[in-house]
Amino acid sequence: MKKRIALLVLVVLALAAWWFGGPYVTVHGLSRAIEQRDTAQLERYVDFPRVRSSLRAQLNDYLVRQAGTDVAASPLGALLYGLGDQLGGAAVDTLVTPTGIGAMLQGHVLWKRGRNELQGGDAFGPTEPARPLKHAEHHFEALDRFVIDVDRGPGQPPLKVVLEPQGLRWKVVDLQLGMSGSP
């Protein structure tokens, strides 16, 4: 009887360690994938269809709020909103893919090289890697929702990276940009 209880306790502890440690493993893997500019590894930690859907909704909401009620109610406003929705949606669909993220990370390399932010000061050496999650704060909002707050600088709301469990892994399912809706 004691062996069964001990085994049950060990199983419960192992499940709790997996559940509460999973997001931290994902954060570490996500950080490494970004630093190494490894889009294949990044795809393992990000649910791109859900992130694209969320970003499109945030962009549409932002456009409607910026336009105001007068413009949104007019026929010309509806046409402009539809055009903005198509262009913004196409941009999100293009950029929020492993290839799009890879291109942005390559742009980061070019930007760092142009600013002479190189490892060891060697003109032909590698650039300093991107480390957007280095000073991020993270916490559980619920048992099945883990949030990473990435500081974007003074006067800017933090970028919220939301992770949720999918199967045996935790994945990024939402990026909350914190765009204000007031004009």
Coordinates of N, CA and C in Angstrom, one line a residue:
M1 N 0.8 -1.2 0.0 CA 0.0 0.0 0.0 C 0.9 1.3 0.0
K2 N 1.9 1.3 0.8 CA 2.8 2.4 0.9 C 3.5 2.7 -0.5
K3 N 3.8 1.6 -1.2 CA 4.5 1.7 -2.5 C 3.6 2.3 -3.5
R4 N 2.3 2.0 -3.4 CA 1.3 2.6 -4.4 C 1.2 4.1 -4.1
I5 N 1.1 4.4 -2.9 CA 0.9 5.8 -2.5 C 2.2 6.6 -2.9
A6 N 3.3 6.0 -2.7 CA 4.6 6.7 -3.1 C 4.7 6.8 -4.6
L7 N 4.2 5.8 -5.3 CA 4.2 5.9 -6.8 C 3.2 6.9 -7.3
L8 N 2.1 7.0 -6.7 CA 1.1 8.0 -7.0 C 1.6 9.4 -6.8
V9 N 2.2 9.6 -5.6 CA 2.8 10.9 -5.3 C 3.9 11.3 -6.3
L10 N 4.7 10.3 -6.7 CA 5.8 10.6 -7.7 C 5.2 10.9 -9.1
V11 N 4.1 10.2 -9.5 CA 3.4 10.5 -10.7 C 2.8 11.9 -10.7
V12 N 2.2 12.3 -9.6 CA 1.6 13.6 -9.5 C 2.6 14.7 -9.5
L13 N 3.8 14.5 -8.8 CA 4.8 15.4 -8.8 C 5.5 15.6 -10.2
A14 N 5.6 14.5 -10.9 CA 6.2 14.5 -12.3 C 5.2 15.3 -13.2
L15 N 3.9 15.1 -13.1 CA 2.9 15.8 -13.9 C 2.9 17.3 -13.6
A16 N 3.0 17.6 -12.3 CA 3.1 19.0 -11.9 C 4.3 19.7 -12.4
A17 N 5.5 19.0 -12.3 CA 6.7 19.5 -12.8 C 6.6 19.8 -14.3
W18 N 6.1 18.8 -15.1 CA 5.9 19.0 -16.5 C 5.0 20.2 -16.8
W19 N 3.9 20.2 -16.1 CA 2.9 21.3 -16.4 C 3.4 22.7 -16.1
F20 N 4.0 22.8 -14.9 CA 4.5 24.2 -14.5 C 5.9 24.5 -15.1
G21 N 6.6 23.5 -15.5 CA 7.9 23.7 -16.1 C 7.9 23.9 -17.6
G22 N 6.8 23.4 -18.2 CA 6.7 23.5 -19.7 C 6.8 24.9 -20.3
P23 N 6.1 25.9 -19.7 CA 6.3 27.2 -20.3 C 7.7 27.7 -20.2
Y24 N 8.4 27.4 -19.1 CA 9.8 27.9 -19.0 C 10.7 27.2 -20.0
V25 N 10.4 25.9 -20.3 CA 11.2 25.2 -21.3 C 10.9 25.9 -22.7
T26 N 9.6 26.2 -22.9 CA 9.3 26.9 -24.2 C 9.9 28.3 -24.3
V27 N 9.9 29.0 -23.2 CA 10.6 30.4 -23.2 C 12.1 30.2 -23.6
H28 N 12.7 29.2 -22.9 CA 14.1 29.0 -23.2 C 14.4 28.6 -24.7
G29 N 13.6 27.7 -25.2 CA 13.7 27.2 -26.6 C 13.4 28.4 -27.5
L30 N 12.4 29.2 -27.2 CA 12.0 30.3 -28.1 C 13.2 31.3 -28.1
S31 N 13.8 31.6 -27.0 CA 14.9 32.5 -26.9 C 16.1 32.0 -27.7
R32 N 16.4 30.7 -27.6 CA 17.5 30.1 -28.4 C 17.2 30.2 -29.9
A33 N 16.0 29.9 -30.3 CA 15.6 29.9 -31.7 C 15.8 31.3 -32.3
I34 N 15.4 32.3 -31.5 CA 15.6 33.7 -32.0 C 17.0 34.1 -32.0
E35 N 17.8 33.8 -31.0 CA 19.2 34.1 -31.0 C 20.0 33.4 -32.1
Q36 N 19.6 32.2 -32.4 CA 20.3 31.5 -33.5 C 19.6 31.7 -34.9
R37 N 18.6 32.5 -34.9 CA 17.8 32.8 -36.2 C 17.4 31.5 -36.8
D38 N 16.9 30.5 -36.0 CA 16.5 29.2 -36.5 C 15.0 29.2 -36.7
T39 N 14.5 29.4 -37.9 CA 13.1 29.5 -38.1 C 12.4 28.1 -38.0
A40 N 13.1 27.0 -38.3 CA 12.5 25.7 -38.1 C 12.3 25.4 -36.7
Q41 N 13.2 25.8 -35.8 CA 13.0 25.6 -34.4 C 11.9 26.6 -33.9
L42 N 11.9 27.8 -34.4 CA 10.9 28.7 -34.0 C 9.5 28.2 -34.3
E43 N 9.3 27.5 -35.4 CA 8.0 26.9 -35.8 C 7.5 25.9 -34.7
R44 N 8.5 25.3 -34.0 CA 8.1 24.3 -33.0 C 7.5 25.0 -31.8
Y45 N 7.7 26.2 -31.6 CA 7.3 26.9 -30.4 C 6.1 27.9 -30.6
V46 N 5.7 28.1 -31.9 CA 4.8 29.1 -32.2 C 3.6 28.5 -33.0
D47 N 2.4 28.8 -32.6 CA 1.2 28.4 -33.4 C 0.9 29.6 -34.4
F48 N 1.6 29.6 -35.5 CA 1.5 30.7 -36.4 C 0.1 31.0 -36.9
P49 N -0.8 30.0 -37.2 CA -2.2 30.4 -37.6 C -2.9 31.2 -36.6
R50 N -2.8 30.8 -35.3 CA -3.5 31.5 -34.2 C -2.9 32.9 -34.0
V51 N -1.6 33.0 -34.1 CA -0.9 34.3 -33.9 C -1.4 35.3 -35.0
R52 N -1.4 34.8 -36.3 CA -1.8 35.6 -37.4 C -3.3 36.1 -37.2
S53 N -4.1 35.1 -36.8 CA -5.5 35.5 -36.6 C -5.7 36.6 -35.5
S54 N -5.0 36.4 -34.4 CA -5.0 37.4 -33.4 C -4.5 38.8 -33.8
L55 N -3.4 38.8 -34.5 CA -2.8 40.1 -35.0 C -3.7 40.8 -36.0
R56 N -4.3 40.0 -36.9 CA -5.3 40.6 -37.8 C -6.5 41.2 -37.1
A57 N -7.0 40.6 -36.1 CA -8.1 41.1 -35.3 C -7.7 42.4 -34.6
Q58 N -6.5 42.4 -34.0 CA -6.0 43.6 -33.3 C -5.8 44.8 -34.3
L59 N -5.3 44.5 -35.5 CA -5.0 45.5 -36.5 C -6.4 46.1 -36.9
N60 N -7.4 45.2 -37.2 CA -8.7 45.6 -37.6 C -9.3 46.5 -36.6
D61 N -9.2 46.1 -35.3 CA -9.8 46.9 -34.2 C -9.1 48.2 -34.1
Y62 N -7.8 48.3 -34.3 CA -7.1 49.5 -34.2 C -7.5 50.5 -35.3
L63 N -7.7 49.9 -36.5 CA -8.1 50.8 -37.7 C -9.5 51.3 -37.5
V64 N -10.4 50.5 -37.0 CA -11.8 51.0 -36.7 C -11.8 52.1 -35.7
R65 N -11.0 51.9 -34.6 CA -11.0 52.9 -33.5 C -10.3 54.2 -34.0
Q66 N -9.3 54.1 -34.8 CA -8.6 55.2 -35.3 C -9.5 56.0 -36.2
A67 N -10.3 55.3 -37.0 CA -11.1 56.0 -38.0 C -12.2 56.8 -37.3
G68 N -12.7 56.2 -36.2 CA -13.8 56.9 -35.5 C -15.2 56.4 -36.1
T69 N -16.2 56.8 -35.4 CA -17.6 56.4 -35.7 C -18.1 57.0 -37.0
D70 N -17.7 58.3 -37.2 CA -18.2 59.0 -38.4 C -17.7 58.4 -39.7
V71 N -16.4 58.1 -39.7 CA -15.8 57.5 -40.9 C -16.3 56.1 -41.1
A72 N -16.4 55.3 -40.1 CA -16.8 53.9 -40.2 C -18.2 53.8 -40.7
A73 N -19.1 54.8 -40.4 CA -20.5 54.7 -40.8 C -20.7 55.2 -42.3
S74 N -19.7 55.9 -42.9 CA -19.9 56.4 -44.2 C -19.5 55.3 -45.3
P75 N -20.1 55.4 -46.5 CA -19.7 54.4 -47.5 C -18.3 54.5 -47.9
L76 N -17.7 55.7 -47.9 CA -16.3 55.8 -48.3 C -15.4 55.2 -47.1
G77 N -15.9 55.4 -45.9 CA -15.1 54.8 -44.8 C -15.2 53.3 -44.8
A78 N -16.3 52.7 -45.2 CA -16.4 51.3 -45.3 C -15.5 50.8 -46.4
L79 N -15.4 51.5 -47.5 CA -14.5 51.1 -48.6 C -13.0 51.2 -48.1
L80 N -12.6 52.3 -47.4 CA -11.3 52.4 -46.9 C -11.0 51.4 -45.9
Y81 N -11.9 51.1 -45.0 CA -11.7 50.1 -44.0 C -11.5 48.7 -44.6
G82 N -12.3 48.4 -45.7 CA -12.1 47.1 -46.4 C -10.7 47.0 -47.0
L83 N -10.3 48.2 -47.6 CA -9.0 48.2 -48.3 C -7.8 48.0 -47.2
G84 N -8.0 48.8 -46.1 CA -7.0 48.6 -45.0 C -7.0 47.2 -44.4
D85 N -8.1 46.6 -44.3 CA -8.2 45.2 -43.8 C -7.5 44.3 -44.8
Q86 N -7.7 44.5 -46.1 CA -7.0 43.6 -47.0 C -5.5 43.8 -47.0
L87 N -5.1 45.0 -47.0 CA -3.6 45.3 -47.0 C -3.0 44.9 -45.7
G88 N -3.6 45.3 -44.6 CA -3.0 44.9 -43.3 C -3.0 43.4 -43.1
G89 N -4.1 42.7 -43.5 CA -4.2 41.3 -43.4 C -3.1 40.6 -44.2
A90 N -2.9 41.1 -45.4 CA -1.9 40.5 -46.3 C -0.5 40.7 -45.7
A91 N -0.2 41.9 -45.1 CA 1.1 42.1 -44.4 C 1.3 41.1 -43.3
V92 N 0.2 41.0 -42.5 CA 0.3 40.1 -41.3 C 0.5 38.6 -41.8
D93 N -0.3 38.2 -42.8 CA -0.1 36.9 -43.4 C 1.3 36.6 -43.9
T94 N 1.9 37.6 -44.5 CA 3.2 37.5 -45.0 C 4.3 37.5 -44.0
L95 N 4.2 38.4 -43.0 CA 5.3 38.5 -42.0 C 5.2 37.5 -40.9
V96 N 4.0 37.0 -40.5 CA 3.9 36.1 -39.4 C 3.9 34.7 -39.9
T97 N 5.0 34.3 -40.5 CA 5.3 33.0 -40.9 C 6.8 32.7 -40.6
P98 N 7.2 31.5 -40.6 CA 8.6 31.2 -40.3 C 9.5 31.9 -41.2
T99 N 9.2 32.0 -42.5 CA 10.0 32.7 -43.5 C 10.0 34.2 -43.2
G100 N 8.8 34.8 -42.9 CA 8.7 36.2 -42.6 C 9.5 36.6 -41.4
I101 N 9.5 35.8 -40.4 CA 10.2 36.0 -39.1 C 11.7 35.9 -39.4
G102 N 12.1 34.9 -40.3 CA 13.5 34.8 -40.7 C 14.0 36.0 -41.4
A103 N 13.2 36.6 -42.3 CA 13.6 37.8 -43.0 C 13.7 38.9 -42.0
M104 N 12.8 39.0 -41.0 CA 13.0 40.1 -40.0 C 14.2 39.9 -39.2
L105 N 14.6 38.7 -38.8 CA 15.8 38.4 -38.1 C 17.0 38.8 -38.9
Q106 N 17.0 38.5 -40.2 CA 18.1 38.9 -41.1 C 18.2 40.4 -41.2
G107 N 17.0 41.1 -41.2 CA 17.0 42.6 -41.2 C 17.7 43.1 -39.9
H108 N 17.4 42.3 -38.8 CA 18.1 42.7 -37.5 C 19.6 42.6 -37.6
V109 N 20.1 41.5 -38.3 CA 21.5 41.4 -38.5 C 22.1 42.6 -39.3
L110 N 21.4 42.9 -40.3 CA 21.9 44.1 -41.1 C 21.8 45.4 -40.3
W111 N 20.8 45.6 -39.5 CA 20.7 46.8 -38.7 C 21.8 46.8 -37.7
K112 N 22.1 45.7 -37.0 CA 23.2 45.6 -36.1 C 24.5 45.9 -36.7
R113 N 24.7 45.3 -37.9 CA 26.0 45.5 -38.6 C 26.2 47.0 -39.0
G114 N 25.1 47.6 -39.5 CA 25.1 49.0 -39.8 C 25.4 49.9 -38.6
R115 N 25.0 49.5 -37.4 CA 25.2 50.3 -36.2 C 26.5 49.8 -35.5
N116 N 27.3 48.9 -36.2 CA 28.6 48.4 -35.7 C 28.4 47.8 -34.3
E117 N 27.3 47.0 -34.1 CA 27.1 46.3 -32.9 C 27.6 44.8 -33.2
L118 N 28.9 44.6 -33.1 CA 29.5 43.3 -33.5 C 30.1 42.7 -32.3
Q119 N 30.2 41.4 -32.3 CA 30.8 40.7 -31.2 C 32.3 40.9 -31.3
G120 N 32.9 41.3 -30.2 CA 34.4 41.5 -30.2 C 34.9 42.7 -31.0
G121 N 34.0 43.5 -31.6 CA 34.5 44.6 -32.4 C 35.1 44.3 -33.7
D122 N 35.0 43.0 -34.1 CA 35.6 42.6 -35.4 C 34.6 43.0 -36.5
A123 N 35.1 43.7 -37.5 CA 34.3 44.2 -38.6 C 33.7 43.0 -39.4
F124 N 34.4 41.9 -39.4 CA 33.9 40.7 -40.1 C 33.2 39.7 -39.2
G125 N 33.2 40.0 -37.9 CA 32.6 39.0 -37.0 C 31.1 39.0 -37.0
P126 N 30.6 38.1 -36.2 CA 29.1 38.0 -36.1 C 28.6 39.2 -35.3
T127 N 27.3 39.5 -35.6 CA 26.6 40.6 -34.8 C 26.1 40.0 -33.5
E128 N 25.8 41.0 -32.6 CA 25.2 40.6 -31.4 C 23.8 39.9 -31.6
P129 N 23.6 38.8 -31.1 CA 22.3 38.1 -31.3 C 21.1 38.9 -30.7
A130 N 19.9 38.7 -31.4 CA 18.7 39.3 -30.8 C 18.3 38.5 -29.6
R131 N 18.0 39.3 -28.5 CA 17.6 38.7 -27.3 C 16.4 39.4 -26.7
P132 N 15.3 39.4 -27.4 CA 14.1 40.1 -26.9 C 13.5 39.6 -25.6
L133 N 13.8 38.4 -25.3 CA 13.2 37.8 -24.0 C 14.2 37.9 -22.8
K134 N 15.3 38.5 -23.0 CA 16.3 38.5 -22.0 C 15.9 39.1 -20.6
H135 N 15.2 40.2 -20.7 CA 14.8 40.8 -19.4 C 13.2 40.8 -19.3
A136 N 12.6 39.8 -20.0 CA 11.2 39.7 -19.9 C 10.7 39.2 -18.6
E137 N 9.5 39.5 -18.2 CA 8.9 39.0 -17.0 C 7.9 38.0 -17.4
H138 N 7.7 36.9 -16.7 CA 6.7 35.9 -17.1 C 6.0 35.4 -15.8
H139 N 4.7 35.0 -16.1 CA 3.9 34.5 -15.0 C 2.7 33.7 -15.6
F140 N 2.1 32.9 -14.7 CA 0.9 32.2 -15.1 C -0.3 33.2 -14.8
E141 N -1.2 33.3 -15.8 CA -2.4 34.1 -15.6 C -3.5 33.1 -15.2
A142 N -3.4 31.9 -15.6 CA -4.3 30.8 -15.3 C -3.5 29.5 -15.4
L143 N -4.1 28.4 -15.0 CA -3.4 27.1 -15.1 C -3.0 26.8 -16.5
D144 N -3.8 27.3 -17.5 CA -3.5 26.9 -18.9 C -3.2 28.2 -19.7
R145 N -2.6 29.2 -19.0 CA -2.3 30.4 -19.8 C -1.1 31.0 -19.1
F146 N 0.0 31.2 -19.8 CA 1.3 31.7 -19.4 C 1.6 32.9 -20.2
V147 N 2.0 34.0 -19.6 CA 2.2 35.3 -20.3 C 3.6 35.8 -20.0
I148 N 4.3 36.2 -21.1 CA 5.6 36.8 -21.1 C 5.4 38.3 -21.4
D149 N 5.8 39.2 -20.5 CA 5.8 40.6 -20.7 C 7.1 41.1 -21.2
V150 N 7.2 41.6 -22.5 CA 8.4 42.0 -23.0 C 8.4 43.5 -23.0
D151 N 9.4 44.1 -22.3 CA 9.5 45.6 -22.2 C 9.9 46.2 -23.6
R152 N 9.2 47.1 -24.1 CA 9.5 47.8 -25.4 C 10.1 49.2 -25.2
G153 N 10.3 49.6 -24.0 CA 11.0 50.9 -23.9 C 10.0 51.8 -23.1
P154 N 10.5 53.0 -22.8 CA 9.7 53.9 -22.0 C 8.5 54.5 -22.8
G155 N 7.4 54.6 -22.1 CA 6.2 55.1 -22.8 C 5.5 54.1 -23.7
Q156 N 6.0 52.9 -23.8 CA 5.3 51.9 -24.6 C 4.8 50.8 -23.7
P157 N 3.5 50.3 -24.0 CA 3.0 49.2 -23.2 C 3.8 47.9 -23.6
P158 N 4.0 47.0 -22.6 CA 4.7 45.8 -22.9 C 4.1 44.9 -24.0
L159 N 4.8 44.2 -24.7 CA 4.3 43.2 -25.6 C 4.0 42.0 -24.8
K160 N 2.8 41.5 -24.9 CA 2.4 40.3 -24.2 C 2.5 39.1 -25.1
V161 N 3.3 38.1 -24.8 CA 3.4 36.9 -25.5 C 2.7 35.8 -24.7
V162 N 1.6 35.3 -25.3 CA 0.7 34.3 -24.5 C 1.0 32.9 -25.0
L163 N 1.3 32.0 -24.0 CA 1.5 30.6 -24.3 C 0.3 29.8 -23.7
E164 N 0.0 28.8 -24.4 CA -1.0 27.8 -24.0 C -0.6 26.4 -24.3
P165 N -1.0 25.4 -23.5 CA -0.6 24.1 -23.8 C -1.3 23.6 -25.1
Q166 N -0.5 22.8 -25.9 CA -1.1 22.2 -27.1 C -0.5 20.8 -27.1
G167 N -1.3 19.8 -26.8 CA -0.7 18.5 -26.7 C 0.2 18.4 -25.5
L168 N 1.4 17.9 -25.8 CA 2.4 17.8 -24.7 C 3.3 19.0 -24.6
R169 N 3.1 20.0 -25.4 CA 4.0 21.2 -25.5 C 3.2 22.5 -25.2
W170 N 3.9 23.5 -24.7 CA 3.3 24.8 -24.6 C 3.8 25.6 -25.9
K171 N 2.9 26.4 -26.5 CA 3.2 27.2 -27.7 C 2.7 28.6 -27.5
V172 N 3.4 29.5 -28.3 CA 2.9 30.9 -28.4 C 1.6 30.8 -29.2
V173 N 0.5 31.4 -28.7 CA -0.7 31.4 -29.4 C -1.2 32.8 -29.6
D174 N -0.6 33.8 -29.0 CA -1.1 35.2 -29.2 C 0.0 36.2 -28.9
L175 N 0.1 37.2 -29.6 CA 0.9 38.4 -29.3 C 0.0 39.6 -29.1
Q176 N 0.0 40.1 -27.9 CA -0.9 41.3 -27.7 C 0.0 42.5 -27.7
L177 N -0.2 43.3 -28.8 CA 0.6 44.4 -29.1 C 0.3 45.7 -28.2
G178 N -0.8 45.7 -27.6 CA -1.2 46.9 -26.7 C -1.3 48.2 -27.5
M179 N -1.9 48.1 -28.7 CA -2.1 49.3 -29.5 C -3.3 50.0 -28.9
S180 N -3.1 51.3 -28.7 CA -4.2 52.1 -28.1 C -5.2 52.4 -29.2
G181 N -6.4 52.4 -28.9 CA -7.5 52.7 -29.8 C -7.9 54.2 -29.9
S182 N -7.3 55.0 -29.1 CA -7.7 56.4 -29.1 C -6.9 57.2 -30.2
P183 N -7.6 58.0 -31.0 CA -6.9 58.8 -32.0 C -6.0 59.8 -31.5

